[in-house]
PDB file of C-alpha atoms in Angstrom:
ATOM      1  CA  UNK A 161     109.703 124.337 117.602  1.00  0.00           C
ATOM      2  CA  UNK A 162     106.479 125.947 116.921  1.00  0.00           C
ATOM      3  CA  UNK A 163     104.898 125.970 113.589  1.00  0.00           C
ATOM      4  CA  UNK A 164     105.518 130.182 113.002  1.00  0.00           C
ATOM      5  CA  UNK A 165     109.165 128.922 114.011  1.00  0.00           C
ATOM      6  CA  UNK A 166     109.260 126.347 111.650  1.00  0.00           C
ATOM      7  CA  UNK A 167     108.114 128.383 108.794  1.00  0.00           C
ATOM      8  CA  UNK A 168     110.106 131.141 109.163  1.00  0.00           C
ATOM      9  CA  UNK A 169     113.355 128.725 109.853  1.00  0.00           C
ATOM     10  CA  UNK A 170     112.157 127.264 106.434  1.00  0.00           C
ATOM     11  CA  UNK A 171     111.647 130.676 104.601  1.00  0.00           C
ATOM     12  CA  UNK A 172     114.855 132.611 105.734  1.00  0.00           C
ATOM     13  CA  UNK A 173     116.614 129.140 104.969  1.00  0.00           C
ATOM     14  CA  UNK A 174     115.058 128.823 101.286  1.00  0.00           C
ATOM     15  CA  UNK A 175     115.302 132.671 101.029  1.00  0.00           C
ATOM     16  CA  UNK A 176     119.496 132.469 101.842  1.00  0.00           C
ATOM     17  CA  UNK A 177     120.453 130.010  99.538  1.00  0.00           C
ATOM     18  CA  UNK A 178     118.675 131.205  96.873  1.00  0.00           C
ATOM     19  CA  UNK A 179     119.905 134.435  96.796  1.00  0.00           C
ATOM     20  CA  UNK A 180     123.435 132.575  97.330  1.00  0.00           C
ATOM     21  CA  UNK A 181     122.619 130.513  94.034  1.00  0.00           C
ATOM     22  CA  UNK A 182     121.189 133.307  92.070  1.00  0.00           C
ATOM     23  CA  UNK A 183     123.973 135.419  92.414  1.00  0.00           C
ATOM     24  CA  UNK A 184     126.462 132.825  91.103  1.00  0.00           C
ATOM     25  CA  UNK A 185     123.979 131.543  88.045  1.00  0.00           C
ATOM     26  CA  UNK A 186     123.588 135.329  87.441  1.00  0.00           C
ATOM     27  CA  UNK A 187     127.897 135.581  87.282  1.00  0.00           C
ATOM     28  CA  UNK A 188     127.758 132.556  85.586  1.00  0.00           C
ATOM     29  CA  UNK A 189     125.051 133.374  82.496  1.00  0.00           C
ATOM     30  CA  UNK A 190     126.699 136.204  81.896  1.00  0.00           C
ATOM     31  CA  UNK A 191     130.321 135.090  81.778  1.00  0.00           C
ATOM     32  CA  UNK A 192     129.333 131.742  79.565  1.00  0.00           C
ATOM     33  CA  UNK A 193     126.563 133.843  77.108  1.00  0.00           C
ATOM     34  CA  UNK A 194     124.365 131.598  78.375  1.00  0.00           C
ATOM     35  CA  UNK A 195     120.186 132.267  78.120  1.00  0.00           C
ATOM     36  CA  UNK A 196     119.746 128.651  80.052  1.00  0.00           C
ATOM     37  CA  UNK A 197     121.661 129.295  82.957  1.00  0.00           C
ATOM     38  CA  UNK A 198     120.555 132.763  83.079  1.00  0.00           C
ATOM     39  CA  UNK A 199     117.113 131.357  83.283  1.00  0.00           C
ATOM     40  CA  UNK A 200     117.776 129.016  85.934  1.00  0.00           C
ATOM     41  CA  UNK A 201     119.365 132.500  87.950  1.00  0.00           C
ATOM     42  CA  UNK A 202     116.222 134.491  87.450  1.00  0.00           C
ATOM     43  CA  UNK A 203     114.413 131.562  88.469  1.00  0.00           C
ATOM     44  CA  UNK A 204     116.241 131.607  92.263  1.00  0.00           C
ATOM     45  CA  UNK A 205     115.784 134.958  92.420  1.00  0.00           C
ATOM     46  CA  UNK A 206     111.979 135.107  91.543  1.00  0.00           C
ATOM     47  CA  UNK A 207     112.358 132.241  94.569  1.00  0.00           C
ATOM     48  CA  UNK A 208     114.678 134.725  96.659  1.00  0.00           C
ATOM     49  CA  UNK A 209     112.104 137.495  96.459  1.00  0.00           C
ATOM     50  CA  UNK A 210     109.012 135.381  97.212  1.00  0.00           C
ATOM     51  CA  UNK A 211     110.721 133.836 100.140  1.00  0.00           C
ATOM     52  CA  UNK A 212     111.075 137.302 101.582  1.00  0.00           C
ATOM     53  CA  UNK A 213     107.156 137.797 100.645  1.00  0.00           C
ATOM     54  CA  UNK A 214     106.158 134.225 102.366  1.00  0.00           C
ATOM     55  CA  UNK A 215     108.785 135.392 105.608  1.00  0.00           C
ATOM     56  CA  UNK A 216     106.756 138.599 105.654  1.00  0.00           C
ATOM     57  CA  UNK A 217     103.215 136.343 104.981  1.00  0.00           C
ATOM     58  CA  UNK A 218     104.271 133.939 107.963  1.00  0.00           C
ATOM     59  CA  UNK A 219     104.504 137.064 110.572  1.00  0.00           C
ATOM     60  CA  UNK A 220     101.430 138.695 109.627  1.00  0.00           C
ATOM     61  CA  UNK A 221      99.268 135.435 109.371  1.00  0.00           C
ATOM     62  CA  UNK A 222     100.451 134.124 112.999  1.00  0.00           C
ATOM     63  CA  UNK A 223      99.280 137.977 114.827  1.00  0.00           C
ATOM     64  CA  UNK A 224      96.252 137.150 117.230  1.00  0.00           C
ATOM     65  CA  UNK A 225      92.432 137.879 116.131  1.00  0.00           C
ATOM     66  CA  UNK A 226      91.511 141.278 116.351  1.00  0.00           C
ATOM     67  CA  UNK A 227      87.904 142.394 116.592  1.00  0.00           C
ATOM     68  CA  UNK A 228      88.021 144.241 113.164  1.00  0.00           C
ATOM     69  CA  UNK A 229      89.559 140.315 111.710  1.00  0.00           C
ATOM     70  CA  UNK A 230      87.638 137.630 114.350  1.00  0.00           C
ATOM     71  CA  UNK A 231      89.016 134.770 112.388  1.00  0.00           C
ATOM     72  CA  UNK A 232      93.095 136.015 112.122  1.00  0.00           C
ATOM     73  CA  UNK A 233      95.253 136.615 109.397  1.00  0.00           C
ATOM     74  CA  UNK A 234      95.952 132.810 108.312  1.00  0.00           C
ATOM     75  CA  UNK A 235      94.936 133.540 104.989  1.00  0.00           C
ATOM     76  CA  UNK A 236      97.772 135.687 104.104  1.00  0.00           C
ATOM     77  CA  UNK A 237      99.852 133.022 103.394  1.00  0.00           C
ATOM     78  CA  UNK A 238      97.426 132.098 100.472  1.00  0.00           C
ATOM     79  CA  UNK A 239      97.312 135.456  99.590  1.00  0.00           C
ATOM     80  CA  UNK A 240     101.679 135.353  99.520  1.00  0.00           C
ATOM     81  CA  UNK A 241     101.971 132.023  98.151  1.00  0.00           C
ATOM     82  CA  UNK A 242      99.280 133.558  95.079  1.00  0.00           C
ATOM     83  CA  UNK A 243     101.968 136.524  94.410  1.00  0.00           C
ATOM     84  CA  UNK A 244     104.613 133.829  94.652  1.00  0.00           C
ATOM     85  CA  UNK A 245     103.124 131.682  91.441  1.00  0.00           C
ATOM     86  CA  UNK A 246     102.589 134.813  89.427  1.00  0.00           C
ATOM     87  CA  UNK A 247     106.212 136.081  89.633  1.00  0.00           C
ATOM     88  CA  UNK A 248     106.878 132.594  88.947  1.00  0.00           C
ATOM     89  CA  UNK A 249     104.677 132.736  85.949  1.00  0.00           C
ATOM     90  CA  UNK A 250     105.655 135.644  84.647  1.00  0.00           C
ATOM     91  CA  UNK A 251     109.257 135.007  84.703  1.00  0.00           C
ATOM     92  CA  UNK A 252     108.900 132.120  83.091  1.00  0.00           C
ATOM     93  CA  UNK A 253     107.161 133.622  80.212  1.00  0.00           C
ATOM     94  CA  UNK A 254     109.696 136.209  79.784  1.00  0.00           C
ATOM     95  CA  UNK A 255     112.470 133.427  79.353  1.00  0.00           C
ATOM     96  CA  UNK A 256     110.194 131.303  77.105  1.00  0.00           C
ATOM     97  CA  UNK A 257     110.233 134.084  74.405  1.00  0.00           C
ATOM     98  CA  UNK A 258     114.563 135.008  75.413  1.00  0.00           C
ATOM     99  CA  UNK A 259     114.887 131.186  74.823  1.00  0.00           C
ATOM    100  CA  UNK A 260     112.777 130.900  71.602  1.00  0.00           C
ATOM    101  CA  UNK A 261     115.251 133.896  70.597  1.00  0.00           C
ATOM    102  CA  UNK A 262     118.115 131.680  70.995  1.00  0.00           C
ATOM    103  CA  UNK A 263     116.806 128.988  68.855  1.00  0.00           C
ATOM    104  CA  UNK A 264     117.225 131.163  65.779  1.00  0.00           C
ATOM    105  CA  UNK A 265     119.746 132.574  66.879  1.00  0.00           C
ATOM    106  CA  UNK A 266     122.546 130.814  69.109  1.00  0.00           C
ATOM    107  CA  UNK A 267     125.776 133.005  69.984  1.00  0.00           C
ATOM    108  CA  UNK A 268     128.761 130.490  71.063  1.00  0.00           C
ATOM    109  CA  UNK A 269     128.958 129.548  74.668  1.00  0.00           C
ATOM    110  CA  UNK A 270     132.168 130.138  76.858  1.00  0.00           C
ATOM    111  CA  UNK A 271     132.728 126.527  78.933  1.00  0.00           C
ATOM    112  CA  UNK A 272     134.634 126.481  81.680  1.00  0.00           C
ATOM    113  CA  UNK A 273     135.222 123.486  84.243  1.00  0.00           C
ATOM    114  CA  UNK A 274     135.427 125.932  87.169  1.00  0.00           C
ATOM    115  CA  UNK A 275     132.058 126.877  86.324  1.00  0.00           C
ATOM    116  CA  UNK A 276     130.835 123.367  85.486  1.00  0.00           C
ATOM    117  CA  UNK A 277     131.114 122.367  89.024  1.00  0.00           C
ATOM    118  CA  UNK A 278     129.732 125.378  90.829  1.00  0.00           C
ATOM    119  CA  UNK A 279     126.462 124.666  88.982  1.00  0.00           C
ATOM    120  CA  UNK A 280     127.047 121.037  89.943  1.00  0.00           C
ATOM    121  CA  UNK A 281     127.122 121.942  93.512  1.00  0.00           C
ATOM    122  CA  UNK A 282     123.780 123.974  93.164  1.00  0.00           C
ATOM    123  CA  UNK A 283     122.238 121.065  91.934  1.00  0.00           C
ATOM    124  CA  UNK A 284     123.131 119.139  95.310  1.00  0.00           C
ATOM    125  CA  UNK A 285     122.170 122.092  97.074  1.00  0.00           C
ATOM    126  CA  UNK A 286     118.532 122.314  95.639  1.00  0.00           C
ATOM    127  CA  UNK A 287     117.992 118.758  96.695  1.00  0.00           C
ATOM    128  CA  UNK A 288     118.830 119.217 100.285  1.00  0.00           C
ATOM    129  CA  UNK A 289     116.678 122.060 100.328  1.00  0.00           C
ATOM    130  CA  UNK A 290     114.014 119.837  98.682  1.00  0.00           C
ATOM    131  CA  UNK A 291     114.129 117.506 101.596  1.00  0.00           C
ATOM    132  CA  UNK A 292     114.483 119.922 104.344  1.00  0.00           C
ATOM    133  CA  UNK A 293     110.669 121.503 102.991  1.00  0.00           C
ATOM    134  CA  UNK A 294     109.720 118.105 102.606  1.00  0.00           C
ATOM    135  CA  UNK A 295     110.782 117.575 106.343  1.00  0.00           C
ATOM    136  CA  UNK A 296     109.120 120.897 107.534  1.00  0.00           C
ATOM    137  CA  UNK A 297     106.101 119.918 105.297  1.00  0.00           C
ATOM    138  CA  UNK A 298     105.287 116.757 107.795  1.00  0.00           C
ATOM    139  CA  UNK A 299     105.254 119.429 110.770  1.00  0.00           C
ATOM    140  CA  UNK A 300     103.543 122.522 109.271  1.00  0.00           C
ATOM    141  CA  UNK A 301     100.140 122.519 107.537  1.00  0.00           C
ATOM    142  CA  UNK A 302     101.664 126.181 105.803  1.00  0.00           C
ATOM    143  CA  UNK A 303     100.553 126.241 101.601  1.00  0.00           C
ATOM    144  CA  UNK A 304     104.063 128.290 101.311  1.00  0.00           C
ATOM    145  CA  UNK A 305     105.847 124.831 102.485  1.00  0.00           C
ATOM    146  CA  UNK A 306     104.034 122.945 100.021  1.00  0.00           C
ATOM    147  CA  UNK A 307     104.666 125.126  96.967  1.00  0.00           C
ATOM    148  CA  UNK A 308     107.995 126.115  97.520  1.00  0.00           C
ATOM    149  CA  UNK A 309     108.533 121.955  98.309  1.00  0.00           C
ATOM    150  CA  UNK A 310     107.062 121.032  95.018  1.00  0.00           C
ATOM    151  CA  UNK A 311     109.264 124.501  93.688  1.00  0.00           C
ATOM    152  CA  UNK A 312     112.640 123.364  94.927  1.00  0.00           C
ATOM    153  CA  UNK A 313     112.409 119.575  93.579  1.00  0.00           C
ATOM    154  CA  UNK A 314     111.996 121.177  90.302  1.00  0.00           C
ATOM    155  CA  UNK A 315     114.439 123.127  90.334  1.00  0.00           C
ATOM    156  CA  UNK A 316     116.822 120.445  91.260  1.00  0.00           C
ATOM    157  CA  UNK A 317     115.694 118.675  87.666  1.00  0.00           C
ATOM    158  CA  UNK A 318     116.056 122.477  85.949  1.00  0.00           C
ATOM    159  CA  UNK A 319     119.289 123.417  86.890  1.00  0.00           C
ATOM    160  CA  UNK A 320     120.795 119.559  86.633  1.00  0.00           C
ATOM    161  CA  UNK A 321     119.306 119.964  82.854  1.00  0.00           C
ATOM    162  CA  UNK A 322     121.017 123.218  82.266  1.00  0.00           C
ATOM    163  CA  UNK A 323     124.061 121.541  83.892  1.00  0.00           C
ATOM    164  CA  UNK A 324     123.926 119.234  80.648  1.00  0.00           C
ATOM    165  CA  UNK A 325     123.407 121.977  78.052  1.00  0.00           C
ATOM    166  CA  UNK A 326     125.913 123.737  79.662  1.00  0.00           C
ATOM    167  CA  UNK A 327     128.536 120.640  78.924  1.00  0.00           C
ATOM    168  CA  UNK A 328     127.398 119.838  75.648  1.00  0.00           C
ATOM    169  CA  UNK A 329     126.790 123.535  73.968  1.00  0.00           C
ATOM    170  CA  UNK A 330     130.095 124.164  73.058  1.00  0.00           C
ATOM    171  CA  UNK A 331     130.239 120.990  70.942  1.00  0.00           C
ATOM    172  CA  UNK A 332     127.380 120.774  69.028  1.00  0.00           C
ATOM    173  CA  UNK A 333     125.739 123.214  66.251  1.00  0.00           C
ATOM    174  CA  UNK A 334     122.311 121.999  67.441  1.00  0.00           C
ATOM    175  CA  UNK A 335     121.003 125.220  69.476  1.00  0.00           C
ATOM    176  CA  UNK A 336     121.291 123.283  72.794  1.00  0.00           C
ATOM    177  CA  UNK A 337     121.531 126.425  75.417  1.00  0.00           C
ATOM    178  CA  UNK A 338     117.547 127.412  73.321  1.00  0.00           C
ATOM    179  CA  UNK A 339     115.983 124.418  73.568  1.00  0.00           C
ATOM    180  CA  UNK A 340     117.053 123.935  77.424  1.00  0.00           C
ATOM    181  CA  UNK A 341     116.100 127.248  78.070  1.00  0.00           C
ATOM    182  CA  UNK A 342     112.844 126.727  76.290  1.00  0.00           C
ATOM    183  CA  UNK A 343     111.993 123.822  78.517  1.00  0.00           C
ATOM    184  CA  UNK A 344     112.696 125.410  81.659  1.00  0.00           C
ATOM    185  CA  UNK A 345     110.673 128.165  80.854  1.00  0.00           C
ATOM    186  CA  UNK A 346     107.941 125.218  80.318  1.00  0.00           C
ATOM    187  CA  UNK A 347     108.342 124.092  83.099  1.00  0.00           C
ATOM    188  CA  UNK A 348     108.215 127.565  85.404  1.00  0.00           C
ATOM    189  CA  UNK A 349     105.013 127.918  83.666  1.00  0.00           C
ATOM    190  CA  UNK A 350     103.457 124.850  84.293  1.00  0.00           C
ATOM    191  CA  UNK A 351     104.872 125.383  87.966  1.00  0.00           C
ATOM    192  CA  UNK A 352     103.348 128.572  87.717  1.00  0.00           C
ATOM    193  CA  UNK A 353     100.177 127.685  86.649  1.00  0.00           C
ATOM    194  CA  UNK A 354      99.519 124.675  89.042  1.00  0.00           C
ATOM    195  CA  UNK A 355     100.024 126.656  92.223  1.00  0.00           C
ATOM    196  CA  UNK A 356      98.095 129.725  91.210  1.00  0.00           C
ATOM    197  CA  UNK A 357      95.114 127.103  90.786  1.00  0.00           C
ATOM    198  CA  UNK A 358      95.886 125.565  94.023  1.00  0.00           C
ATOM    199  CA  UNK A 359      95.921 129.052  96.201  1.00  0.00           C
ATOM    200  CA  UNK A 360      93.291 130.754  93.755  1.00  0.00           C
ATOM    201  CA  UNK A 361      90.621 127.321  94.780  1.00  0.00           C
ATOM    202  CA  UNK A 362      92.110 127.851  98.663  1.00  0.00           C
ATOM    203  CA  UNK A 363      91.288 131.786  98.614  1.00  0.00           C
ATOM    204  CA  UNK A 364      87.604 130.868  96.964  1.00  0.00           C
ATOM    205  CA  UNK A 365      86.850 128.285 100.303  1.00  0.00           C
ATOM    206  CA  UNK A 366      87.140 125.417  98.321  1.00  0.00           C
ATOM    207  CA  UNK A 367      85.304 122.141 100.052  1.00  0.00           C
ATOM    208  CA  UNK A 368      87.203 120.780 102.411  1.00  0.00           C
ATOM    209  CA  UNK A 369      86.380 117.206 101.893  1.00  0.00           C
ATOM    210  CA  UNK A 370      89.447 115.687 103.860  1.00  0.00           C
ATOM    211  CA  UNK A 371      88.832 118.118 106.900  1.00  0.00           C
ATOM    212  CA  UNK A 372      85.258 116.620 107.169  1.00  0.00           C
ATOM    213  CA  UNK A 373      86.078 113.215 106.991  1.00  0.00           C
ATOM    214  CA  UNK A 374      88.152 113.307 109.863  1.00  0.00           C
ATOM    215  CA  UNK A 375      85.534 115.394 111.449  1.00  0.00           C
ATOM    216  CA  UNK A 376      82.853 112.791 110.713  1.00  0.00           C
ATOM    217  CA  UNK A 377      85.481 109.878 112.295  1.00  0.00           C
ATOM    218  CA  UNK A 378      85.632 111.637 115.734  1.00  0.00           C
ATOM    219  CA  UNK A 379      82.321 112.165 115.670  1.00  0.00           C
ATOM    220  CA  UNK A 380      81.938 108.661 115.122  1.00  0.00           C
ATOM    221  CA  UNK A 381      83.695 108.083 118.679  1.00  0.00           C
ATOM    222  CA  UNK A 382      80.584 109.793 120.337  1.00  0.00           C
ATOM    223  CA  UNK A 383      77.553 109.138 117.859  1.00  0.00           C
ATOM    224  CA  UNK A 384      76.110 106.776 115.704  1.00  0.00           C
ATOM    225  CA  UNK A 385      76.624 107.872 111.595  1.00  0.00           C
ATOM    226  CA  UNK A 386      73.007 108.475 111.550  1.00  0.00           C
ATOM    227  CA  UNK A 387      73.067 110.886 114.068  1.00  0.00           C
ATOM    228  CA  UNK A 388      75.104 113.278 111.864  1.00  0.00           C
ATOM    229  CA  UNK A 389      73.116 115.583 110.159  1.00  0.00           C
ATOM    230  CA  UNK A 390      75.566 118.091 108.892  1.00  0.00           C
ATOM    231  CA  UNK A 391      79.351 119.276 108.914  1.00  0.00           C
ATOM    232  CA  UNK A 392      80.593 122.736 107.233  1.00  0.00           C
ATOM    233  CA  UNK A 393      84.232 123.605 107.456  1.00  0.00           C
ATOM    234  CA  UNK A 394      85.744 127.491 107.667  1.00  0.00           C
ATOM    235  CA  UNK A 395      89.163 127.531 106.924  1.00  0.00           C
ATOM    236  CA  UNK A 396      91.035 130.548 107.573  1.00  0.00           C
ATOM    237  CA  UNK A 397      94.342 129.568 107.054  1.00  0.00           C
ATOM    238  CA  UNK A 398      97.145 127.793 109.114  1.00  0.00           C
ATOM    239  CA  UNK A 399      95.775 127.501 112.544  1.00  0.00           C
ATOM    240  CA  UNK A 400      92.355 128.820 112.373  1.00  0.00           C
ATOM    241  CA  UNK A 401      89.696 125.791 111.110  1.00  0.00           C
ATOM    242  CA  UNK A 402      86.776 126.451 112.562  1.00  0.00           C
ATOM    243  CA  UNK A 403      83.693 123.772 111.741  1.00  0.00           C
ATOM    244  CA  UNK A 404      80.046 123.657 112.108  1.00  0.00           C
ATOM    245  CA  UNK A 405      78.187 120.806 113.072  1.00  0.00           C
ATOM    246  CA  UNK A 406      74.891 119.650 113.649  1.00  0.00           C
ATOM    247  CA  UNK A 407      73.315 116.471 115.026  1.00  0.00           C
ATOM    248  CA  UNK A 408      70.640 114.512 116.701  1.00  0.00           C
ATOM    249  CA  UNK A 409      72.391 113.854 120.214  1.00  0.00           C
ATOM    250  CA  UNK A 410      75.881 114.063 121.757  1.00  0.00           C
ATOM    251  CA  UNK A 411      78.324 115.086 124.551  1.00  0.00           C
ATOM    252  CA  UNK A 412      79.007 118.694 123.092  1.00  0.00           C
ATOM    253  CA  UNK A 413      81.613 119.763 125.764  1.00  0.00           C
ATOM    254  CA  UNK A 414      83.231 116.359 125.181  1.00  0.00           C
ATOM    255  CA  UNK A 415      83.283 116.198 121.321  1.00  0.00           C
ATOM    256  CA  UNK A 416      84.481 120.414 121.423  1.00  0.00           C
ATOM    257  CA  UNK A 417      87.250 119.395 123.539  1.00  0.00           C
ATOM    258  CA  UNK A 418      89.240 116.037 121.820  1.00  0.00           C
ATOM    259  CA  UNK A 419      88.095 118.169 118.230  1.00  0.00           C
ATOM    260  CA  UNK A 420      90.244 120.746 119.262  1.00  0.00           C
ATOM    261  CA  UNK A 421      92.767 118.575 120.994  1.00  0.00           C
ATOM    262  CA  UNK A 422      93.316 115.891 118.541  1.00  0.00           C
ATOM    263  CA  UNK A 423      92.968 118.584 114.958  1.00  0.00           C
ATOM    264  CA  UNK A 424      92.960 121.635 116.002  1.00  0.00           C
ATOM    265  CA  UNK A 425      89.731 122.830 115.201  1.00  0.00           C
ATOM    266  CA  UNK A 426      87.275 124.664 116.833  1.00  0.00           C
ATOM    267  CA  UNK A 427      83.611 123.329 116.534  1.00  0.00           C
ATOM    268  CA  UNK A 428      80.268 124.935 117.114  1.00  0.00           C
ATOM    269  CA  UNK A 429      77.448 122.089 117.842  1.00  0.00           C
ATOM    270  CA  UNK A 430      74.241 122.702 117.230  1.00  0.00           C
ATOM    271  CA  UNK A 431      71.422 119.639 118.492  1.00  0.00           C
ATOM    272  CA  UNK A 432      68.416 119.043 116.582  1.00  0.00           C
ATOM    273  CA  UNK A 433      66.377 116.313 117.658  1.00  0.00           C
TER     274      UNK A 433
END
């Protein structure tokens, strides 16, 4: 498969089951009275929506160059995986201050075994969604793999804790369904929070420190370490890497051609003696 294929095998995947899961959380909440599970729901839908974003990122980012846009559209998927963190974000603010609600005031919670083990079954189903990213991730060098990787793990570890509240609520006067739903809504917003950072630093053209150092090890199979002088990297998303280097001597046609071959990135050579 090629890497738009595996992305957007990975997004309409991810996209599916999420909407799949929401929709029963959503049933669920709402039966039970509960602000945890309804949390979680939101949660796979915020996921649902931004896999249809990242889907939509994936086909614009792989058209060709134009002449207006030399470089492509690579970047959109930064640009999608941004908008993905800030729903994230902002949903999980909203269910911080539902949550803190529930704290002070906890309505009973309907239990129901039925219910118990459709949740359980989500939880399962988050993991093996987990691993499939993590599978795709090895293949694809796309930033919406990587957060919605990271994204899916977590919400294996959210939705097994609201499995818990859910099985212990109706037992205990301690406001159980609050608390879990507070620390879900945590952890959204730490989620949050990270991977706006992460695309925000990859929209500014942060340094791309690993990207030369395997740049500066080709080299290394042509030239002596003295005779680099420089190396800039130009990243423009998934695809489109583009590099700048400068040195004393060297086989130009011969470096251009394994850089290319072997990482995938185009260099420009400049000799100065």
């Amino acid at each position: 498969m090629t890497d738009k294929q595996l992305k957007l095998t990975s997004t309409i995947t991810g996209g599916i089951a999420n909407a799949a899961m929401a929709g029963v959380k959503l049933y669920i909440g709402l039966f039970a009275n509960s602000v945890s599970i309804l949390s979680d729901s939101i949660n796979n839908f915020s996921d649902m929506f931004g896999f249809a974003g990242a889907t939509a990122g994936v086909g614009i980012g792989d058209k060709k160059p134009t002449e207006k846009f030399p470089y492509g559209f690579g970047r959109i998927e930064y640009i999608v995986s941004f908008l993905i963190s800030v729903i994230i974000l902002v949903v999980g603010g909203v269910f911080f201050y539902e949550s803190l609600e529930r704290v002070f005031y906890h309505p009973p919670i309907t239990f129901s075994w039925i219910h118990f083990g459709v949740l359980a079954a989500t939880v399962v189903v988050k993991f093996l969604l987990f691993l499939f990213f993590n599978h795709i991730d090895k293949k694809s060098s796309s930033p919406i793999i990587k957060v919605e990787k990271i994204d899916s793990i977590l919400d294996t570890a959210v939705t097994a804790m609201t499995l818990l509240s859910f099985a212990i609520a109706p037992y205990t006067s301690v406001p159980v369904d609050g608390i879990v739903g507070l620390i879900i809504s945590g952890v959204i917003i730490v989620m949050g929070c990270k991977t706006i950072a992460f695309n925000f630093t990859e929209l500014m053209g942060k340094r791309e420190d690993e990207t030369i150092d395997k740049i500066k090890t080709l080299l290394k199979d042509f030239v002596d370490k003295e005779d680099i002088l420089d190396v800039k990297v130009f990243n423009y998303g998934s695809g489109n890497v583009f590099a700048a280097v400068t040195l004393k001597k060297g086989d130009t046609d011969a470096i251009k051609e394994k850089a290319e071959k072997t990482l995938g990135i185009k260099l420009t050579i400049e000799l100065r003696r």
